[in-house]
Every structure is written in C-alpha cells, then in structure tokens.
Amino acid sequence: AFRELVMSSVNRAKIRSLAVLERDINQDVMLVWSFPVGLDVTHGNILVLRSGLKDMDMSFRFAKFKNCWQYFLAIPIESKLKQRVKAACIVVLAEQFNPEKFHKLLIVLTNMYKQDVSPKPLMRTYLQLFRKSEIEGWSDNKFDNRRALIAGSIKSVVKTFGVQSVLIWAAILLKKRIFVYGEQVSSLLSTLRTFPLFGAWHRQDWSMLRPLVCLSPSEMEDLKMSKWYVVGSTDSRCSSKDQLYDLLVDLTSAKITVPAHAQASITMTKFHKKMADVFVKAGGSESDQGVIKVIALKTKELIDQVKSLQTKLGLDKLTLAGLAGKVPPSMHRFLFDVAVAEGIAG
C-alpha cells in the first residue's frame, strides 16, 4: 500500500529509490539499504560493481540497467559509530536522464550522510522529494531535462575521430549496437552521452545508452535482450565481445572498428566520405550547438530523401527489391537500413 501511495505522488523528479553501498575495513563492498523498493541480489551486485568503491574511485558516475537510470556518488567515511566503514556510495535510481540534476542532488545527500551515517535522514528526504520534488539545497524545478541532452562536447568527438566520426553517425542512425571503451570513467561518460546527437536528434531518445557496463553475466544478459544500445566500459575485454557490437569505439587509441559481420551495413561509401567532410568542417568552425545543428540537418535531408523515394516508387513500405536499380549500388543497402530504422521499410 505504501509503495502505491509513493508511486501515485507528484514525483516530478521521477526518483524510484535511494540506495546506500558501504566499503568496510576489509575492502568488502555491499548494498546495506534501499528505499522504498527493495533491490534484488542481481541489481545490488550491479550497483556494487559500478559504484567505484572497489576501485576506491570517488568520482560521480551514471549508468543504466534495464529501464532504470543509476546515479552514483561515493564519499570517505570517518565515524566513531561506524568504525568498520571506510567509504559509502549513495545511489539515486530514477526514470529520467539528467546527470547534472542528480549529481547536485547526490552532493546534498552525501553531505547529509556524512553528518549522520544512517539511512534515517535519507528516508525522510526521499519522502520529502516525492511530496515536493525539492529539499534544502536542491529543487527539481531548477533543472531542464532538455539541456541534459546537449551537454558534453560533440565537437571534441568529431575532432578526435575526424572522418571516422561518420561511422558513429551511421551506426546511431541505423540503430546499431555500439561499444565504447575508455580507461577513465569521467571521459568515457562525457563522450558517450553525446552519441545520440549523431544521427538521432530527431528521435529525442537517450534510452539506448548504457553508459557504464562492467561485463558481468547479468549485464551481458540485459544487452542480449536489447535490440540496440550504446555501451560504455572501462574493461578492455569488451573489445573481444564482437558478437555483441556492430561498432567498437576506442577512446584510448582514437580508433573505430567495424567487425566483419557489420561491414555490409556500416561502410565508408562516397556518400559517407562527403558527409564526413561536412562533419569535420563543422567541427573545426562551429560551436557544439552548431555541430549538432549541422548533423541534425544533414540527417533530416537523408531521411526526407528516403521518404521521397517511397512516394516516388509508390510503395507502402520500402523494400530491397523496390530500391534495386533505382539508387546507386553502393547506397542500396544503406538506404534500406535507414528505412528500417525509421519504420518505413517492409
């Protein structure tokens, strides 16, 4: 009954639960509290892996498991009442993607936890968040979720990968599976969050992001149940999982790899090279918002072209056979894949 009451509240911030992880003097990390929804062992283990407590990394981070966003902030603990606890991580589980908003909330919550190493203040705060979507030092009304979509520098991604950045665009546009490897969590997250801006601005959907994955069996199973995604990982073994990705983006070497099974769909045609030149030029002269606009406009032009082909050919749905002989052979498969991704292919 309580859970139904909570879920029926205003809850503009769309917060599902708060959780606390702790690391003890033996370096063991465990989930010690969650509210109002109890987390199962699988979800708890994933939070432990992603928290950074095992690696003693206290940086803010965000991730996603199934349809729930996870936001983490760890702090050292010095408490006479809990001498065995050396660090804690507060986790916000929410339905919304807005790292900046929940980072600010976590700063308030971790300061609260430092003063009283107990979940009781967090429980009271959670209930207040549901009633008013604000607490002292934080208000949901001060954050625009739309701004979270354009945070991060798409311009720096284009500069890093140059003409190869068009492969990211193609993979996003075609709803392909992408793995992104990086050694540092902060740079991995800031880069990966820009990927939907390549070819998917018109969809306004960031749900495909899996910003931080540790390659555990449960995480891999979650990916296998998803049709497409953008996965971030700091584990170099992710490159060996080529059956799970159509594009591998390596931030450490600034290289992009297309595995053999995906090369028919993601390839560098003459069209792609021209598009890449446009991206690189924009990356050298435009602001981040300017680059976003250029890519969005070029993407719209292509989708409009595909839709006009559908009308011109008099087809309810575009097919490979219907496109045969009507477009250059090098564009045949690509345009059909665009139609599939946009839901206008048969």
mmCIF file of C-alpha atoms in Angstrom:
data_model
loop_
_atom_site.group_PDB
_atom_site.id
_atom_site.type_symbol
_atom_site.label_atom_id
_atom_site.label_comp_id
_atom_site.label_asym_id
_atom_site.label_seq_id
_atom_site.Cartn_x
_atom_site.Cartn_y
_atom_site.Cartn_z
ATOM 1 C CA ALA A 1 0.000 0.000 0.000
ATOM 2 C CA PHE A 2 2.855 2.378 0.839
ATOM 3 C CA ARG A 3 4.539 1.709 -2.498
ATOM 4 C CA GLU A 4 1.287 2.504 -4.343
ATOM 5 C CA LEU A 5 0.945 5.729 -2.330
ATOM 6 C CA VAL A 6 4.509 6.765 -3.165
ATOM 7 C CA MET A 7 4.196 5.956 -6.864
ATOM 8 C CA SER A 8 0.973 7.974 -7.104
ATOM 9 C CA SER A 9 2.621 11.107 -5.688
ATOM 10 C CA VAL A 10 3.675 14.069 -7.811
ATOM 11 C CA ASN A 11 7.305 12.891 -8.080
ATOM 12 C CA ARG A 12 8.345 15.243 -10.863
ATOM 13 C CA ALA A 13 11.939 14.103 -10.435
ATOM 14 C CA LYS A 14 10.864 10.519 -11.235
ATOM 15 C CA ILE A 15 13.018 9.068 -8.451
ATOM 16 C CA ARG A 16 12.315 5.377 -7.880
ATOM 17 C CA SER A 17 14.625 4.615 -4.980
ATOM 18 C CA LEU A 18 17.607 5.669 -2.929
ATOM 19 C CA ALA A 19 20.292 3.145 -2.004
ATOM 20 C CA VAL A 20 23.435 3.061 0.130
ATOM 21 C CA LEU A 21 26.536 0.964 -0.508
ATOM 22 C CA GLU A 22 29.379 0.694 2.002
ATOM 23 C CA ARG A 23 33.023 -0.427 1.874
ATOM 24 C CA ASP A 24 34.455 -1.798 5.119
ATOM 25 C CA ILE A 25 37.981 -2.128 6.524
ATOM 26 C CA ASN A 26 38.385 -5.452 4.666
ATOM 27 C CA GLN A 27 37.618 -3.703 1.338
ATOM 28 C CA ASP A 28 34.335 -5.614 1.051
ATOM 29 C CA VAL A 29 31.538 -3.640 -0.638
ATOM 30 C CA MET A 30 27.861 -4.366 -0.116
ATOM 31 C CA LEU A 31 24.402 -2.899 -0.519
ATOM 32 C CA VAL A 32 23.230 -2.032 3.006
ATOM 33 C CA TRP A 33 19.976 -0.118 2.404
ATOM 34 C CA SER A 34 17.436 0.815 -0.256
ATOM 35 C CA PHE A 35 14.083 2.574 -0.020
ATOM 36 C CA PRO A 36 11.192 2.295 -0.761
ATOM 37 C CA VAL A 37 11.799 -0.555 -3.186
ATOM 38 C CA GLY A 38 13.980 -3.437 -2.045
ATOM 39 C CA LEU A 39 16.580 -4.358 -4.658
ATOM 40 C CA ASP A 40 17.189 -7.988 -5.593
ATOM 41 C CA VAL A 41 20.633 -9.593 -5.429
ATOM 42 C CA THR A 42 21.266 -9.102 -9.149
ATOM 43 C CA HIS A 43 20.550 -5.385 -9.066
ATOM 44 C CA GLY A 44 22.501 -4.972 -5.830
ATOM 45 C CA ASN A 45 25.568 -6.704 -7.275
ATOM 46 C CA ILE A 46 25.460 -4.494 -10.358
ATOM 47 C CA LEU A 47 25.353 -1.369 -8.184
ATOM 48 C CA VAL A 48 28.391 -2.636 -6.260
ATOM 49 C CA LEU A 49 30.340 -3.243 -9.485
ATOM 50 C CA ARG A 50 29.511 0.178 -10.921
ATOM 51 C CA SER A 51 29.893 2.251 -7.754
ATOM 52 C CA GLY A 52 33.676 2.643 -7.896
ATOM 53 C CA LEU A 53 34.008 1.657 -4.234
ATOM 54 C CA LYS A 54 36.004 -1.477 -5.055
ATOM 55 C CA ASP A 55 38.497 0.632 -7.024
ATOM 56 C CA MET A 56 38.347 3.441 -4.448
ATOM 57 C CA ASP A 57 37.233 5.794 -7.223
ATOM 58 C CA MET A 58 35.041 8.505 -5.679
ATOM 59 C CA SER A 59 34.066 10.232 -8.935
ATOM 60 C CA PHE A 60 30.426 10.882 -9.829
ATOM 61 C CA ARG A 61 29.124 8.407 -12.376
ATOM 62 C CA PHE A 62 25.914 7.348 -14.034
ATOM 63 C CA ALA A 63 24.699 4.141 -15.644
ATOM 64 C CA LYS A 64 21.550 2.321 -16.710
ATOM 65 C CA PHE A 65 20.182 -1.170 -16.103
ATOM 66 C CA LYS A 66 17.056 -2.298 -17.900
ATOM 67 C CA ASN A 67 14.806 0.802 -17.872
ATOM 68 C CA CYS A 68 16.259 2.485 -14.785
ATOM 69 C CA TRP A 69 18.954 5.169 -14.629
ATOM 70 C CA GLN A 70 21.539 4.883 -11.851
ATOM 71 C CA TYR A 71 23.464 7.849 -10.411
ATOM 72 C CA PHE A 72 26.377 7.280 -8.002
ATOM 73 C CA LEU A 73 28.470 9.460 -5.702
ATOM 74 C CA ALA A 74 30.949 7.981 -3.216
ATOM 75 C CA ILE A 75 32.459 9.606 -0.115
ATOM 76 C CA PRO A 76 35.019 8.628 2.553
ATOM 77 C CA ILE A 77 33.503 7.894 5.963
ATOM 78 C CA GLU A 78 35.090 8.801 9.300
ATOM 79 C CA SER A 79 32.611 7.913 12.023
ATOM 80 C CA LYS A 80 33.200 6.731 15.574
ATOM 81 C CA LEU A 81 29.818 4.997 15.436
ATOM 82 C CA LYS A 82 30.764 3.056 12.300
ATOM 83 C CA GLN A 83 34.493 2.496 12.607
ATOM 84 C CA ARG A 84 34.471 -0.521 10.282
ATOM 85 C CA VAL A 85 33.003 1.538 7.420
ATOM 86 C CA LYS A 86 35.607 3.430 5.396
ATOM 87 C CA ALA A 87 33.555 4.671 2.444
ATOM 88 C CA ALA A 88 29.969 4.884 1.262
ATOM 89 C CA CYS A 89 28.216 5.457 -2.027
ATOM 90 C CA ILE A 90 24.753 6.974 -2.315
ATOM 91 C CA VAL A 91 22.782 5.854 -5.362
ATOM 92 C CA VAL A 92 19.738 7.528 -6.890
ATOM 93 C CA LEU A 93 17.614 5.271 -9.099
ATOM 94 C CA ALA A 94 15.444 7.335 -11.430
ATOM 95 C CA GLU A 95 13.440 7.275 -14.640
ATOM 96 C CA GLN A 96 14.997 10.442 -16.073
ATOM 97 C CA PHE A 97 18.303 11.060 -17.830
ATOM 98 C CA ASN A 98 19.852 14.168 -16.312
ATOM 99 C CA PRO A 99 23.337 13.637 -14.846
ATOM 100 C CA GLU A 100 23.774 17.261 -13.785
ATOM 101 C CA LYS A 101 20.490 17.333 -11.882
ATOM 102 C CA PHE A 102 21.105 14.130 -9.968
ATOM 103 C CA HIS A 103 24.766 14.947 -9.331
ATOM 104 C CA LYS A 104 23.633 18.086 -7.496
ATOM 105 C CA LEU A 105 21.101 16.043 -5.536
ATOM 106 C CA LEU A 106 23.754 13.486 -4.613
ATOM 107 C CA ILE A 107 26.036 16.213 -3.272
ATOM 108 C CA VAL A 108 23.254 17.215 -0.871
ATOM 109 C CA LEU A 109 22.546 13.588 0.078
ATOM 110 C CA THR A 110 26.195 12.651 0.662
ATOM 111 C CA ASN A 111 26.736 15.720 2.854
ATOM 112 C CA MET A 112 23.704 14.610 4.832
ATOM 113 C CA TYR A 113 25.078 11.086 5.167
ATOM 114 C CA LYS A 114 28.469 12.351 6.368
ATOM 115 C CA GLN A 115 26.807 14.170 9.264
ATOM 116 C CA ASP A 116 24.711 11.192 10.327
ATOM 117 C CA VAL A 117 25.936 7.849 8.957
ATOM 118 C CA SER A 118 22.435 6.419 8.968
ATOM 119 C CA PRO A 119 19.701 5.845 6.370
ATOM 120 C CA LYS A 120 17.039 7.538 8.507
ATOM 121 C CA PRO A 121 17.696 11.095 7.200
ATOM 122 C CA LEU A 122 17.751 9.699 3.650
ATOM 123 C CA MET A 123 14.369 8.066 4.184
ATOM 124 C CA ARG A 124 12.850 11.344 5.378
ATOM 125 C CA THR A 125 14.456 13.174 2.467
ATOM 126 C CA TYR A 126 13.095 10.655 -0.011
ATOM 127 C CA LEU A 127 9.553 11.197 1.233
ATOM 128 C CA GLN A 128 10.008 14.963 1.004
ATOM 129 C CA LEU A 129 11.259 14.622 -2.572
ATOM 130 C CA PHE A 130 8.089 12.774 -3.505
ATOM 131 C CA ARG A 131 5.839 15.333 -1.898
ATOM 132 C CA LYS A 132 7.542 18.477 -3.177
ATOM 133 C CA SER A 133 10.337 17.419 -5.579
ATOM 134 C CA GLU A 134 12.645 19.672 -3.603
ATOM 135 C CA ILE A 135 14.721 19.672 -0.445
ATOM 136 C CA GLU A 136 17.003 22.231 1.166
ATOM 137 C CA GLY A 137 19.765 22.950 -1.338
ATOM 138 C CA TRP A 138 18.074 21.263 -4.326
ATOM 139 C CA SER A 139 14.924 21.723 -6.402
ATOM 140 C CA ASP A 140 13.786 19.782 -9.454
ATOM 141 C CA ASN A 141 12.323 22.990 -10.924
ATOM 142 C CA LYS A 142 15.802 24.459 -11.361
ATOM 143 C CA PHE A 143 16.824 21.839 -13.914
ATOM 144 C CA ASP A 144 15.748 21.489 -17.542
ATOM 145 C CA ASN A 145 15.912 17.866 -18.692
ATOM 146 C CA ARG A 146 16.265 19.026 -22.297
ATOM 147 C CA ARG A 147 19.606 20.652 -21.529
ATOM 148 C CA ALA A 148 20.951 17.288 -20.411
ATOM 149 C CA LEU A 149 20.598 16.083 -23.998
ATOM 150 C CA ILE A 150 23.074 18.634 -25.354
ATOM 151 C CA ALA A 151 25.630 18.540 -22.535
ATOM 152 C CA GLY A 152 29.022 17.118 -23.399
ATOM 153 C CA SER A 153 31.090 18.152 -26.401
ATOM 154 C CA ILE A 154 30.135 16.570 -29.715
ATOM 155 C CA LYS A 155 32.703 18.882 -31.294
ATOM 156 C CA SER A 156 35.540 17.200 -29.391
ATOM 157 C CA VAL A 157 34.330 13.773 -30.553
ATOM 158 C CA VAL A 158 34.397 14.924 -34.190
ATOM 159 C CA LYS A 159 37.875 16.399 -33.701
ATOM 160 C CA THR A 160 39.147 13.199 -32.071
ATOM 161 C CA PHE A 161 37.875 10.787 -34.720
ATOM 162 C CA GLY A 162 37.870 13.031 -37.783
ATOM 163 C CA VAL A 163 36.297 11.434 -40.864
ATOM 164 C CA GLN A 164 35.684 8.237 -38.872
ATOM 165 C CA SER A 165 33.080 10.087 -36.815
ATOM 166 C CA VAL A 166 30.680 9.472 -39.704
ATOM 167 C CA LEU A 167 30.731 5.780 -38.724
ATOM 168 C CA ILE A 168 29.318 6.742 -35.316
ATOM 169 C CA TRP A 169 26.647 8.756 -37.138
ATOM 170 C CA ALA A 170 25.769 5.816 -39.398
ATOM 171 C CA ALA A 171 25.603 3.341 -36.511
ATOM 172 C CA ILE A 172 23.361 5.616 -34.442
ATOM 173 C CA LEU A 173 21.113 6.427 -37.402
ATOM 174 C CA LEU A 174 20.735 2.732 -38.252
ATOM 175 C CA LYS A 175 20.118 1.743 -34.603
ATOM 176 C CA LYS A 176 23.175 -0.482 -34.430
ATOM 177 C CA ARG A 177 24.915 -1.857 -31.339
ATOM 178 C CA ILE A 178 27.913 0.199 -30.221
ATOM 179 C CA PHE A 179 30.613 -0.496 -27.629
ATOM 180 C CA VAL A 180 32.746 2.402 -26.396
ATOM 181 C CA TYR A 181 35.950 1.658 -24.494
ATOM 182 C CA GLY A 182 37.785 4.201 -22.353
ATOM 183 C CA GLU A 183 40.215 3.969 -19.450
ATOM 184 C CA GLN A 184 38.799 6.886 -17.436
ATOM 185 C CA VAL A 185 35.189 6.838 -16.234
ATOM 186 C CA SER A 186 34.727 10.615 -16.437
ATOM 187 C CA SER A 187 35.908 10.966 -20.051
ATOM 188 C CA LEU A 188 34.019 7.823 -21.067
ATOM 189 C CA LEU A 189 30.730 9.166 -19.699
ATOM 190 C CA SER A 190 31.157 12.683 -21.089
ATOM 191 C CA THR A 191 31.906 11.286 -24.553
ATOM 192 C CA LEU A 192 29.297 8.555 -24.658
ATOM 193 C CA ARG A 193 26.405 10.856 -23.726
ATOM 194 C CA THR A 194 26.968 12.799 -26.982
ATOM 195 C CA PHE A 195 26.456 9.773 -29.226
ATOM 196 C CA PRO A 196 22.663 10.148 -29.691
ATOM 197 C CA LEU A 197 23.435 13.587 -31.179
ATOM 198 C CA PHE A 198 24.992 11.714 -34.098
ATOM 199 C CA GLY A 199 22.020 10.783 -36.251
ATOM 200 C CA ALA A 200 19.291 10.548 -33.609
ATOM 201 C CA TRP A 201 18.459 14.120 -32.608
ATOM 202 C CA HIS A 202 15.082 13.793 -34.341
ATOM 203 C CA ARG A 203 14.201 10.866 -32.071
ATOM 204 C CA GLN A 204 14.923 12.711 -28.794
ATOM 205 C CA ASP A 205 15.623 9.350 -27.190
ATOM 206 C CA TRP A 206 18.622 8.673 -24.964
ATOM 207 C CA SER A 207 17.279 5.374 -23.620
ATOM 208 C CA MET A 208 19.706 3.323 -25.728
ATOM 209 C CA LEU A 209 22.631 4.486 -23.590
ATOM 210 C CA ARG A 210 24.262 2.007 -21.226
ATOM 211 C CA PRO A 211 26.981 4.401 -20.044
ATOM 212 C CA LEU A 212 28.877 2.117 -17.676
ATOM 213 C CA VAL A 213 28.898 -1.670 -18.034
ATOM 214 C CA CYS A 214 31.303 -3.963 -16.157
ATOM 215 C CA LEU A 215 30.746 -7.070 -18.337
ATOM 216 C CA SER A 216 29.102 -9.153 -15.600
ATOM 217 C CA PRO A 217 26.823 -12.022 -16.751
ATOM 218 C CA SER A 218 23.690 -10.118 -15.660
ATOM 219 C CA GLU A 219 24.735 -7.039 -17.641
ATOM 220 C CA MET A 220 25.528 -9.128 -20.715
ATOM 221 C CA GLU A 221 22.129 -10.806 -20.474
ATOM 222 C CA ASP A 222 20.467 -7.386 -20.312
ATOM 223 C CA LEU A 223 22.272 -6.369 -23.511
ATOM 224 C CA LYS A 224 21.259 -9.549 -25.317
ATOM 225 C CA MET A 225 17.624 -8.670 -24.620
ATOM 226 C CA SER A 226 18.049 -5.223 -26.222
ATOM 227 C CA LYS A 227 17.897 -4.655 -29.981
ATOM 228 C CA TRP A 228 20.317 -1.729 -29.980
ATOM 229 C CA TYR A 229 22.403 0.190 -27.495
ATOM 230 C CA VAL A 230 25.460 2.336 -26.843
ATOM 231 C CA VAL A 231 27.563 0.649 -24.161
ATOM 232 C CA GLY A 232 30.423 2.262 -22.272
ATOM 233 C CA SER A 233 33.059 0.211 -20.452
ATOM 234 C CA THR A 234 36.446 0.717 -18.801
ATOM 235 C CA ASP A 235 37.184 -3.009 -19.143
ATOM 236 C CA SER A 236 39.436 -3.613 -22.160
ATOM 237 C CA ARG A 237 37.966 -7.107 -22.532
ATOM 238 C CA CYS A 238 34.878 -5.506 -24.078
ATOM 239 C CA SER A 239 36.672 -5.471 -27.450
ATOM 240 C CA SER A 240 36.547 -9.284 -27.504
ATOM 241 C CA LYS A 241 32.728 -9.255 -27.277
ATOM 242 C CA ASP A 242 32.354 -8.582 -31.016
ATOM 243 C CA GLN A 243 29.239 -10.753 -31.213
ATOM 244 C CA LEU A 244 27.556 -8.067 -29.093
ATOM 245 C CA TYR A 245 28.547 -4.981 -31.096
ATOM 246 C CA ASP A 246 28.425 -3.647 -34.647
ATOM 247 C CA LEU A 247 30.848 -0.802 -33.934
ATOM 248 C CA LEU A 248 33.720 -0.522 -31.452
ATOM 249 C CA VAL A 249 34.881 2.961 -30.488
ATOM 250 C CA ASP A 250 38.215 3.008 -28.629
ATOM 251 C CA LEU A 251 38.768 6.338 -26.890
ATOM 252 C CA THR A 252 42.312 5.463 -25.806
ATOM 253 C CA SER A 253 43.601 4.852 -29.338
ATOM 254 C CA ALA A 254 41.073 7.111 -31.116
ATOM 255 C CA LYS A 255 40.178 4.233 -33.440
ATOM 256 C CA ILE A 256 36.846 2.898 -34.650
ATOM 257 C CA THR A 257 36.442 -0.737 -35.685
ATOM 258 C CA VAL A 258 33.610 -2.343 -37.641
ATOM 259 C CA PRO A 259 33.545 -6.142 -37.139
ATOM 260 C CA ALA A 260 33.185 -8.332 -40.223
ATOM 261 C CA HIS A 261 29.537 -9.183 -39.578
ATOM 262 C CA ALA A 262 28.523 -5.476 -39.670
ATOM 263 C CA GLN A 263 30.579 -4.254 -42.627
ATOM 264 C CA ALA A 264 27.724 -4.671 -45.099
ATOM 265 C CA SER A 265 25.699 -2.060 -43.187
ATOM 266 C CA ILE A 266 28.391 0.239 -41.803
ATOM 267 C CA THR A 267 30.825 1.120 -44.558
ATOM 268 C CA MET A 268 32.629 4.163 -45.928
ATOM 269 C CA THR A 269 30.971 4.895 -49.281
ATOM 270 C CA LYS A 270 31.480 8.022 -51.363
ATOM 271 C CA PHE A 271 28.337 9.414 -49.740
ATOM 272 C CA HIS A 272 29.719 8.755 -46.251
ATOM 273 C CA LYS A 273 33.008 10.444 -47.117
ATOM 274 C CA LYS A 274 31.170 13.575 -48.272
ATOM 275 C CA MET A 275 29.113 13.541 -45.089
ATOM 276 C CA ALA A 276 32.292 13.091 -43.044
ATOM 277 C CA ASP A 277 33.847 16.142 -44.704
ATOM 278 C CA VAL A 278 30.803 18.194 -43.658
ATOM 279 C CA PHE A 279 31.127 16.977 -40.058
ATOM 280 C CA VAL A 280 34.862 17.676 -39.888
ATOM 281 C CA LYS A 281 34.422 21.153 -41.355
ATOM 282 C CA ALA A 282 31.689 21.928 -38.811
ATOM 283 C CA GLY A 283 33.875 20.568 -36.012
ATOM 284 C CA GLY A 284 36.610 22.993 -36.972
ATOM 285 C CA SER A 285 34.499 26.127 -37.244
ATOM 286 C CA GLU A 286 31.212 25.717 -35.362
ATOM 287 C CA SER A 287 30.290 25.646 -31.672
ATOM 288 C CA ASP A 288 28.952 22.430 -30.133
ATOM 289 C CA GLN A 289 25.396 23.571 -30.814
ATOM 290 C CA GLY A 290 26.433 24.475 -34.350
ATOM 291 C CA VAL A 291 27.796 20.970 -34.937
ATOM 292 C CA ILE A 292 24.593 19.455 -33.514
ATOM 293 C CA LYS A 293 22.541 21.567 -35.911
ATOM 294 C CA VAL A 294 24.658 20.667 -38.953
ATOM 295 C CA ILE A 295 24.435 16.930 -38.243
ATOM 296 C CA ALA A 296 20.700 17.125 -37.495
ATOM 297 C CA LEU A 297 20.009 18.975 -40.760
ATOM 298 C CA LYS A 298 22.070 16.545 -42.871
ATOM 299 C CA THR A 299 20.313 13.639 -41.168
ATOM 300 C CA LYS A 300 16.901 15.159 -41.893
ATOM 301 C CA GLU A 301 17.847 15.673 -45.540
ATOM 302 C CA LEU A 302 18.745 11.990 -45.857
ATOM 303 C CA ILE A 303 15.572 10.764 -44.148
ATOM 304 C CA ASP A 304 13.476 13.078 -46.337
ATOM 305 C CA GLN A 305 15.247 11.622 -49.381
ATOM 306 C CA VAL A 306 14.348 8.097 -48.282
ATOM 307 C CA LYS A 307 10.724 9.106 -47.706
ATOM 308 C CA SER A 308 10.560 10.756 -51.131
ATOM 309 C CA LEU A 309 11.834 7.530 -52.697
ATOM 310 C CA GLN A 310 8.990 5.701 -51.002
ATOM 311 C CA THR A 311 6.488 8.150 -52.502
ATOM 312 C CA LYS A 312 8.166 8.170 -55.920
ATOM 313 C CA LEU A 313 8.150 4.379 -56.119
ATOM 314 C CA GLY A 314 4.542 4.221 -54.922
ATOM 315 C CA LEU A 315 5.332 1.777 -52.141
ATOM 316 C CA ASP A 316 3.611 1.490 -48.771
ATOM 317 C CA LYS A 317 6.919 0.210 -47.418
ATOM 318 C CA LEU A 318 10.361 0.387 -48.988
ATOM 319 C CA THR A 319 11.960 -2.952 -49.835
ATOM 320 C CA LEU A 320 15.387 -4.015 -51.046
ATOM 321 C CA ALA A 321 13.808 -5.252 -54.263
ATOM 322 C CA GLY A 322 11.979 -1.957 -54.719
ATOM 323 C CA LEU A 323 15.218 0.005 -54.402
ATOM 324 C CA ALA A 324 17.136 -2.202 -56.838
ATOM 325 C CA GLY A 325 18.123 -0.232 -59.921
ATOM 326 C CA LYS A 326 16.670 2.982 -58.503
ATOM 327 C CA VAL A 327 19.704 4.056 -56.443
ATOM 328 C CA PRO A 328 23.477 3.553 -56.819
ATOM 329 C CA PRO A 329 24.521 0.012 -55.784
ATOM 330 C CA SER A 330 26.757 1.401 -53.027
ATOM 331 C CA MET A 331 23.728 3.101 -51.426
ATOM 332 C CA HIS A 332 21.239 0.273 -51.929
ATOM 333 C CA ARG A 333 21.694 -1.473 -48.569
ATOM 334 C CA PHE A 334 22.361 1.728 -46.616
ATOM 335 C CA LEU A 335 19.156 3.482 -47.709
ATOM 336 C CA PHE A 336 17.132 0.363 -46.972
ATOM 337 C CA ASP A 337 18.671 0.161 -43.491
ATOM 338 C CA VAL A 338 17.767 3.832 -42.927
ATOM 339 C CA ALA A 339 14.194 2.995 -43.932
ATOM 340 C CA VAL A 340 14.157 0.068 -41.491
ATOM 341 C CA ALA A 341 15.445 2.251 -38.645
ATOM 342 C CA GLU A 342 12.804 4.898 -39.387
ATOM 343 C CA GLY A 343 9.986 2.359 -39.645
ATOM 344 C CA ILE A 344 9.211 2.863 -43.343
ATOM 345 C CA ALA A 345 10.593 -0.416 -44.703
ATOM 346 C CA GLY A 346 8.753 -3.629 -45.383
#
